[in-house]
Amino acid sequence: MPTYVMLLNPSANRVYRQATAALAAAELTVTAPFASEIAAGRIGAADALSFRADDIDELVLAAQSAHLVTFRQEGDLLRPVDVPDISVLDDDLLTIPKYQGKTNEGFTRLLLHLTLSQIDRPGPLEVLDPLAGRGTTLLAAWQAGHHGFGVEADEKAFEALASYLKTYLRTKRIRHTAQITPVRREGRTLGRRLDAEVRLSEATHDQPARPGMPTLRMSVFTGDTRDSAALYGRKKFDAIVTDAPYGVVHGAEQRDVNAGGASASARGRAGGSGRGGSQRNRSAQTLLTEAIPVWRGQLKAGGALGISWNTHTLSRGRLLEIISQAGLQAHDEGPWRQFAHRVDASINRDLLVAITP
């Protein structure tokens, strides 16, 4: 059986870089059934995975969140494998934004890939992040060729996403529309909505047409995540993918710091001061206990929920209970229990993926 070596894309964040090999090994185990004897190692100074396979699926390898290049080992030599680039937009869509509290792009891709791998239908899929922040998950969905939808209570984060998206698409000369409109119900203004569309198949004056490329949509509401179903009405989603804030915003004991950032205020919030008091008085457990049943109702049959969180403020066992009580079936065996990793002294991040029964 041939042996393959996959070099891993190094993260700019030192702490996440130290966890990348173990996370990539677990990701490959979950998503690549053709691979066996998966092991982390190094090629020179580069982190790598080795695995054995009779027949490989190049598209599966291309979807790995940390994939850089794959080789087939032939004696002492490594022969490159032709793995296609399946991204429909450039990497800088995710990497250009720099701000405190931003979730690591590599981890966002990992969580998105693991969640979408549990859905058995072709894309483009419709992905909702009900704690959208400045839209890292939505931008990752676009880059992977899927539609992105969100809910975000922080007006500044909402405005930052809208401004960045318009500037990026204009600078890249991509055919698009993007506009913000007020949301009104029964004569009252309840918030705002961002709607954007990119038409990747269309030519511009300096870019040729790209036949077969998708037209992708993005919509983001301002509002409370627990009102997500009311905001989107009857609309259902293939996947819900979210990185739950890690502490301060929802009143948990630890400060909210994502890998590569240190500000709670820059992350997506659950909502404003309505619905019975300030969100800062609500624990992460209370928030997710109230929100996950709402999110469950927004999933299509055969859909999946992927969530990451800080285990110092909410135990894995308690989150499993919340997910089960909402009528979802979580993966909690084998490699699915190998994604926990340290972010800093106050944050140990883990993830769960659950499916509709």
CSV table of C-alpha atoms in Angstrom, one decimal:
chain,number,residue,atom,x,y,z
A,1,MET,CA,0.0,0.0,0.0
A,2,PRO,CA,1.5,3.3,-1.0
A,3,THR,CA,2.6,5.9,1.6
A,4,TYR,CA,1.7,9.6,1.2
A,5,VAL,CA,3.0,12.7,2.9
A,6,MET,CA,0.9,15.8,3.3
A,7,LEU,CA,2.8,19.1,4.1
A,8,LEU,CA,0.7,21.4,6.4
A,9,ASN,CA,0.3,25.1,5.8
A,10,PRO,CA,2.0,26.8,8.8
A,11,SER,CA,-0.2,29.2,10.8
A,12,ALA,CA,1.0,32.7,11.5
A,13,ASN,CA,-0.3,32.2,15.0
A,14,ARG,CA,2.4,30.4,17.1
A,15,VAL,CA,0.0,28.7,19.5
A,16,TYR,CA,-2.3,27.4,16.8
A,17,ARG,CA,0.7,26.3,14.7
A,18,GLN,CA,1.8,24.1,17.6
A,19,ALA,CA,-1.6,22.4,17.5
A,20,THR,CA,-2.0,22.1,13.7
A,21,ALA,CA,-0.5,18.7,13.2
A,22,ALA,CA,-2.7,17.0,15.8
A,23,LEU,CA,-5.8,18.8,14.6
A,24,ALA,CA,-5.0,17.9,10.9
A,25,ALA,CA,-4.5,14.3,11.8
A,26,ALA,CA,-7.9,14.1,13.5
A,27,GLU,CA,-9.5,16.0,10.6
A,28,LEU,CA,-8.1,13.6,8.0
A,29,THR,CA,-9.2,10.6,10.1
A,30,VAL,CA,-12.8,11.9,10.2
A,31,THR,CA,-13.1,13.0,6.5
A,32,ALA,CA,-10.8,10.6,4.6
A,33,PRO,CA,-11.9,7.0,5.0
A,34,PHE,CA,-9.4,5.9,2.4
A,35,ALA,CA,-6.4,6.9,4.6
A,36,SER,CA,-4.9,4.6,7.2
A,37,GLU,CA,-1.9,4.7,9.6
A,38,ILE,CA,-2.2,8.5,9.8
A,39,ALA,CA,0.7,9.9,11.8
A,40,ALA,CA,2.1,13.4,12.4
A,41,GLY,CA,5.7,14.2,11.7
A,42,ARG,CA,8.0,16.6,10.0
A,43,ILE,CA,9.8,17.0,6.7
A,44,GLY,CA,12.7,19.2,7.4
A,45,ALA,CA,11.3,22.2,9.3
A,46,ALA,CA,7.8,21.7,8.0
A,47,ASP,CA,4.9,19.9,9.9
A,48,ALA,CA,3.5,17.0,7.9
A,49,LEU,CA,1.1,14.0,8.0
A,50,SER,CA,2.0,10.6,6.6
A,51,PHE,CA,-0.7,8.1,5.7
A,52,ARG,CA,-1.2,5.0,3.6
A,53,ALA,CA,-3.9,4.5,1.0
A,54,ASP,CA,-4.6,2.3,-2.0
A,55,ASP,CA,-6.6,4.9,-3.8
A,56,ILE,CA,-6.7,8.6,-2.8
A,57,ASP,CA,-9.4,11.1,-3.4
A,58,GLU,CA,-7.7,14.3,-4.4
A,59,LEU,CA,-10.8,16.4,-3.8
A,60,VAL,CA,-10.9,15.2,-0.2
A,61,LEU,CA,-7.3,16.1,0.3
A,62,ALA,CA,-7.8,19.5,-1.3
A,63,ALA,CA,-10.6,20.2,1.3
A,64,GLN,CA,-8.3,19.6,4.3
A,65,SER,CA,-8.0,22.9,6.2
A,66,ALA,CA,-4.2,22.8,6.6
A,67,HIS,CA,-3.4,21.2,3.3
A,68,LEU,CA,-0.4,22.7,1.5
A,69,VAL,CA,0.9,19.9,-0.8
A,70,THR,CA,0.8,16.1,-1.0
A,71,PHE,CA,3.5,13.8,-2.1
A,72,ARG,CA,3.6,10.1,-2.9
A,73,GLN,CA,6.6,8.4,-1.3
A,74,GLU,CA,8.7,6.4,-3.7
A,75,GLY,CA,11.8,5.1,-1.9
A,76,ASP,CA,13.7,8.0,-0.6
A,77,LEU,CA,12.0,10.4,-3.0
A,78,LEU,CA,8.7,12.3,-2.8
A,79,ARG,CA,6.6,12.7,-6.0
A,80,PRO,CA,4.1,15.5,-6.0
A,81,VAL,CA,0.4,14.6,-6.3
A,82,ASP,CA,-1.8,16.8,-8.5
A,83,VAL,CA,-4.3,18.0,-5.9
A,84,PRO,CA,-6.6,20.7,-7.3
A,85,ASP,CA,-7.3,24.1,-5.8
A,86,ILE,CA,-11.0,24.0,-5.0
A,87,SER,CA,-11.2,27.5,-3.5
A,88,VAL,CA,-13.4,29.8,-5.6
A,89,LEU,CA,-12.0,33.0,-4.0
A,90,ASP,CA,-8.5,34.0,-3.0
A,91,ASP,CA,-7.1,33.2,0.5
A,92,ASP,CA,-6.7,36.9,1.3
A,93,LEU,CA,-10.5,37.2,1.6
A,94,LEU,CA,-10.0,35.7,5.1
A,95,THR,CA,-6.4,36.8,5.9
A,96,ILE,CA,-6.6,40.6,5.1
A,97,PRO,CA,-8.9,41.5,8.1
A,98,LYS,CA,-6.8,42.0,11.3
A,99,TYR,CA,-8.5,42.8,14.6
A,100,GLN,CA,-8.4,41.8,18.2
A,101,GLY,CA,-10.6,38.7,18.9
A,102,LYS,CA,-10.6,37.4,15.4
A,103,THR,CA,-10.9,33.6,15.2
A,104,ASN,CA,-7.9,31.9,13.6
A,105,GLU,CA,-8.7,31.4,9.8
A,106,GLY,CA,-7.2,27.9,9.9
A,107,PHE,CA,-9.5,26.8,12.7
A,108,THR,CA,-12.5,28.4,11.0
A,109,ARG,CA,-11.8,26.3,7.9
A,110,LEU,CA,-11.4,23.2,10.1
A,111,LEU,CA,-14.7,23.7,11.8
A,112,LEU,CA,-16.5,24.5,8.6
A,113,HIS,CA,-15.0,21.5,6.8
A,114,LEU,CA,-15.8,19.0,9.6
A,115,THR,CA,-19.4,20.3,9.7
A,116,LEU,CA,-20.0,20.2,6.0
A,117,SER,CA,-18.4,16.7,5.7
A,118,GLN,CA,-21.4,15.4,7.5
A,119,ILE,CA,-23.9,16.6,4.9
A,120,ASP,CA,-24.7,14.3,2.1
A,121,ARG,CA,-25.8,16.7,-0.7
A,122,PRO,CA,-24.0,18.7,-3.3
A,123,GLY,CA,-23.1,22.4,-2.9
A,124,PRO,CA,-23.3,25.2,-2.9
A,125,LEU,CA,-24.6,24.7,0.6
A,126,GLU,CA,-26.3,27.4,2.8
A,127,VAL,CA,-24.3,28.0,6.0
A,128,LEU,CA,-25.6,30.1,8.9
A,129,ASP,CA,-23.4,31.6,11.6
A,130,PRO,CA,-25.8,32.9,14.2
A,131,LEU,CA,-22.9,34.6,16.1
A,132,ALA,CA,-21.3,36.1,13.1
A,133,GLY,CA,-19.0,38.7,14.5
A,134,ARG,CA,-17.1,40.3,11.6
A,135,GLY,CA,-17.9,37.3,9.3
A,136,THR,CA,-14.9,35.0,9.4
A,137,THR,CA,-17.1,31.9,9.0
A,138,LEU,CA,-19.2,33.5,6.3
A,139,LEU,CA,-16.1,34.5,4.3
A,140,ALA,CA,-14.7,31.0,4.7
A,141,ALA,CA,-18.0,29.6,3.4
A,142,TRP,CA,-17.7,31.9,0.3
A,143,GLN,CA,-14.1,30.9,-0.3
A,144,ALA,CA,-15.2,27.2,-0.2
A,145,GLY,CA,-18.0,27.9,-2.7
A,146,HIS,CA,-21.0,28.1,-0.3
A,147,HIS,CA,-23.6,30.7,0.6
A,148,GLY,CA,-23.1,32.5,3.9
A,149,PHE,CA,-25.8,33.8,6.3
A,150,GLY,CA,-25.5,35.4,9.7
A,151,VAL,CA,-26.9,37.2,12.7
A,152,GLU,CA,-24.8,39.7,14.7
A,153,ALA,CA,-25.9,42.1,17.5
A,154,ASP,CA,-22.8,44.3,17.5
A,155,GLU,CA,-23.5,47.1,15.1
A,156,LYS,CA,-19.8,48.0,14.8
A,157,ALA,CA,-18.9,44.4,13.8
A,158,PHE,CA,-21.8,44.4,11.3
A,159,GLU,CA,-20.6,47.7,9.8
A,160,ALA,CA,-17.0,46.5,9.7
A,161,LEU,CA,-18.0,43.3,7.7
A,162,ALA,CA,-20.1,45.3,5.3
A,163,SER,CA,-17.4,47.9,4.7
A,164,TYR,CA,-14.7,45.2,4.2
A,165,LEU,CA,-16.7,43.1,1.9
A,166,LYS,CA,-17.6,46.1,-0.4
A,167,THR,CA,-14.0,47.2,-0.5
A,168,TYR,CA,-12.6,43.8,-1.1
A,169,LEU,CA,-15.0,43.0,-4.0
A,170,ARG,CA,-14.4,46.4,-5.6
A,171,THR,CA,-10.6,46.1,-5.3
A,172,LYS,CA,-10.6,42.6,-6.7
A,173,ARG,CA,-12.9,43.8,-9.5
A,174,ILE,CA,-15.4,40.9,-8.9
A,175,ARG,CA,-18.9,41.4,-10.3
A,176,HIS,CA,-21.1,41.9,-7.2
A,177,THR,CA,-23.9,43.7,-5.5
A,178,ALA,CA,-23.8,44.7,-1.8
A,179,GLN,CA,-26.3,46.8,0.1
A,180,ILE,CA,-27.6,47.5,3.6
A,181,THR,CA,-31.3,48.0,4.1
A,182,PRO,CA,-33.4,48.6,7.2
A,183,VAL,CA,-35.5,45.7,8.6
A,184,ARG,CA,-39.0,46.8,9.3
A,185,ARG,CA,-41.9,44.9,10.9
A,186,GLU,CA,-45.3,46.3,11.5
A,187,GLY,CA,-44.1,49.8,10.8
A,188,ARG,CA,-41.2,49.6,13.3
A,189,THR,CA,-37.5,49.5,12.3
A,190,LEU,CA,-36.0,46.5,14.1
A,191,GLY,CA,-32.4,46.6,12.7
A,192,ARG,CA,-30.5,46.3,9.5
A,193,ARG,CA,-29.7,43.7,6.9
A,194,LEU,CA,-26.7,43.2,4.6
A,195,ASP,CA,-27.3,41.4,1.3
A,196,ALA,CA,-24.4,40.7,-1.0
A,197,GLU,CA,-24.0,38.6,-4.1
A,198,VAL,CA,-20.9,37.7,-6.1
A,199,ARG,CA,-21.2,36.5,-9.7
A,200,LEU,CA,-17.9,34.6,-10.2
A,201,SER,CA,-18.6,33.4,-13.7
A,202,GLU,CA,-18.9,36.8,-15.2
A,203,ALA,CA,-16.1,38.6,-16.9
A,204,THR,CA,-14.9,42.1,-15.9
A,205,HIS,CA,-12.9,44.5,-18.1
A,206,ASP,CA,-9.6,43.0,-16.8
A,207,GLN,CA,-10.7,39.5,-15.7
A,208,PRO,CA,-11.9,36.8,-18.1
A,209,ALA,CA,-15.1,34.9,-17.7
A,210,ARG,CA,-15.0,31.8,-15.5
A,211,PRO,CA,-17.6,29.4,-16.8
A,212,GLY,CA,-19.1,27.1,-14.3
A,213,MET,CA,-18.2,29.2,-11.3
A,214,PRO,CA,-21.1,29.8,-8.8
A,215,THR,CA,-23.1,32.8,-7.9
A,216,LEU,CA,-22.8,33.2,-4.1
A,217,ARG,CA,-25.1,35.0,-1.7
A,218,MET,CA,-24.6,36.4,1.8
A,219,SER,CA,-27.1,37.9,4.1
A,220,VAL,CA,-26.5,39.2,7.7
A,221,PHE,CA,-29.1,40.6,10.1
A,222,THR,CA,-28.4,42.7,13.1
A,223,GLY,CA,-30.1,41.2,16.1
A,224,ASP,CA,-30.1,38.7,18.9
A,225,THR,CA,-29.1,35.1,18.0
A,226,ARG,CA,-32.1,33.8,19.9
A,227,ASP,CA,-34.2,35.7,17.4
A,228,SER,CA,-32.5,34.1,14.5
A,229,ALA,CA,-35.5,32.0,13.4
A,230,ALA,CA,-37.8,35.0,13.6
A,231,LEU,CA,-35.4,37.1,11.5
A,232,TYR,CA,-35.0,34.5,8.8
A,233,GLY,CA,-38.6,33.3,8.9
A,234,ARG,CA,-39.2,29.9,7.3
A,235,LYS,CA,-35.8,29.7,5.7
A,236,LYS,CA,-33.8,26.6,6.6
A,237,PHE,CA,-30.0,26.0,6.3
A,238,ASP,CA,-27.8,23.1,5.4
A,239,ALA,CA,-25.4,23.9,8.2
A,240,ILE,CA,-24.9,26.1,11.2
A,241,VAL,CA,-21.3,26.8,12.0
A,242,THR,CA,-20.3,29.1,14.9
A,243,ASP,CA,-17.5,29.9,17.3
A,244,ALA,CA,-19.2,30.7,20.6
A,245,PRO,CA,-17.7,33.7,22.4
A,246,TYR,CA,-15.4,32.6,25.1
A,247,GLY,CA,-16.4,34.5,28.2
A,248,VAL,CA,-16.8,38.2,29.0
A,249,VAL,CA,-19.6,39.1,26.5
A,250,HIS,CA,-21.9,36.4,28.0
A,251,GLY,CA,-20.8,36.9,31.6
A,252,ALA,CA,-18.7,33.8,32.0
A,253,GLU,CA,-15.7,33.8,34.4
A,254,GLN,CA,-13.0,34.0,31.8
A,255,ARG,CA,-12.1,36.8,29.4
A,256,ASP,CA,-13.0,36.3,25.7
A,257,VAL,CA,-9.8,35.8,23.7
A,258,ASN,CA,-9.6,34.0,20.4
A,259,ALA,CA,-6.4,32.6,19.0
A,260,GLY,CA,-4.6,35.6,17.6
A,261,GLY,CA,-6.7,38.2,19.4
A,262,ALA,CA,-7.6,39.5,22.8
A,263,SER,CA,-10.8,41.5,22.7
A,264,ALA,CA,-14.3,40.3,23.7
A,265,SER,CA,-15.9,43.3,22.2
A,266,ALA,CA,-14.7,42.4,18.7
A,267,ARG,CA,-16.5,39.0,18.7
A,268,GLY,CA,-20.1,38.2,17.8
A,269,ARG,CA,-22.6,38.7,20.6
A,270,ALA,CA,-25.9,37.1,21.3
A,271,GLY,CA,-27.8,40.3,21.5
A,272,GLY,CA,-28.4,43.6,23.1
A,273,SER,CA,-29.9,44.6,26.4
A,274,GLY,CA,-33.4,43.4,25.5
A,275,ARG,CA,-35.0,40.1,26.3
A,276,GLY,CA,-34.7,40.4,30.1
A,277,GLY,CA,-31.5,42.2,30.8
A,278,SER,CA,-28.0,42.7,29.7
A,279,GLN,CA,-26.3,39.9,27.8
A,280,ARG,CA,-23.2,40.5,30.1
A,281,ASN,CA,-25.3,39.0,32.9
A,282,ARG,CA,-25.8,35.7,31.0
A,283,SER,CA,-23.4,32.8,31.2
A,284,ALA,CA,-22.2,31.0,28.0
A,285,GLN,CA,-24.2,27.9,29.3
A,286,THR,CA,-27.4,29.9,29.6
A,287,LEU,CA,-26.9,31.5,26.2
A,288,LEU,CA,-26.3,28.1,24.4
A,289,THR,CA,-29.2,26.5,26.3
A,290,GLU,CA,-31.5,29.1,25.0
A,291,ALA,CA,-30.0,29.4,21.5
A,292,ILE,CA,-29.3,25.9,20.3
A,293,PRO,CA,-33.0,24.8,20.2
A,294,VAL,CA,-33.6,27.9,18.0
A,295,TRP,CA,-30.7,27.0,15.8
A,296,ARG,CA,-32.0,23.4,15.6
A,297,GLY,CA,-35.2,24.6,14.2
A,298,GLN,CA,-33.4,26.4,11.4
A,299,LEU,CA,-31.6,23.2,10.1
A,300,LYS,CA,-32.8,21.3,7.1
A,301,ALA,CA,-33.3,17.6,7.3
A,302,GLY,CA,-29.9,16.0,7.0
A,303,GLY,CA,-28.2,19.2,8.2
A,304,ALA,CA,-25.4,19.6,10.7
A,305,LEU,CA,-24.4,21.9,13.5
A,306,GLY,CA,-20.7,22.7,14.2
A,307,ILE,CA,-19.8,24.7,17.3
A,308,SER,CA,-16.5,25.5,19.1
A,309,TRP,CA,-16.3,26.9,22.7
A,310,ASN,CA,-14.2,27.4,25.7
A,311,THR,CA,-14.2,24.3,27.9
A,312,HIS,CA,-13.1,26.4,30.9
A,313,THR,CA,-16.5,28.0,31.0
A,314,LEU,CA,-18.7,25.1,29.7
A,315,SER,CA,-17.9,21.5,30.0
A,316,ARG,CA,-18.1,19.1,27.1
A,317,GLY,CA,-20.5,16.9,28.9
A,318,ARG,CA,-22.9,19.8,29.6
A,319,LEU,CA,-22.8,21.0,26.0
A,320,LEU,CA,-23.5,17.4,24.9
A,321,GLU,CA,-26.6,17.4,27.1
A,322,ILE,CA,-27.8,20.7,25.6
A,323,ILE,CA,-27.3,19.5,22.1
A,324,SER,CA,-29.1,16.2,22.8
A,325,GLN,CA,-32.0,17.9,24.5
A,326,ALA,CA,-32.4,20.0,21.4
A,327,GLY,CA,-32.9,16.9,19.3
A,328,LEU,CA,-29.4,16.6,17.7
A,329,GLN,CA,-27.0,13.7,17.6
A,330,ALA,CA,-23.4,14.7,18.4
A,331,HIS,CA,-20.4,12.9,17.2
A,332,ASP,CA,-18.5,12.0,20.4
A,333,GLU,CA,-16.3,9.1,19.6
A,334,GLY,CA,-12.8,8.3,18.4
A,335,PRO,CA,-11.2,11.2,16.5
A,336,TRP,CA,-14.1,13.5,17.3
A,337,ARG,CA,-12.6,13.8,20.8
A,338,GLN,CA,-9.2,14.8,19.6
A,339,PHE,CA,-9.8,18.5,18.6
A,340,ALA,CA,-9.4,20.1,22.0
A,341,HIS,CA,-6.4,22.5,22.1
A,342,ARG,CA,-5.0,25.3,24.2
A,343,VAL,CA,-5.4,28.8,23.0
A,344,ASP,CA,-4.0,30.6,26.1
A,345,ALA,CA,-4.1,30.2,29.9
A,346,SER,CA,-7.8,31.0,30.1
A,347,ILE,CA,-9.0,29.2,27.0
A,348,ASN,CA,-9.0,25.6,26.1
A,349,ARG,CA,-11.0,25.4,22.8
A,350,ASP,CA,-12.9,22.3,21.7
A,351,LEU,CA,-15.5,21.6,19.0
A,352,LEU,CA,-18.6,19.4,18.5
A,353,VAL,CA,-20.4,18.5,15.3
A,354,ALA,CA,-24.0,17.2,15.6
A,355,ILE,CA,-26.4,16.1,12.9
A,356,THR,CA,-30.2,16.0,12.6
A,357,PRO,CA,-31.5,12.5,13.2
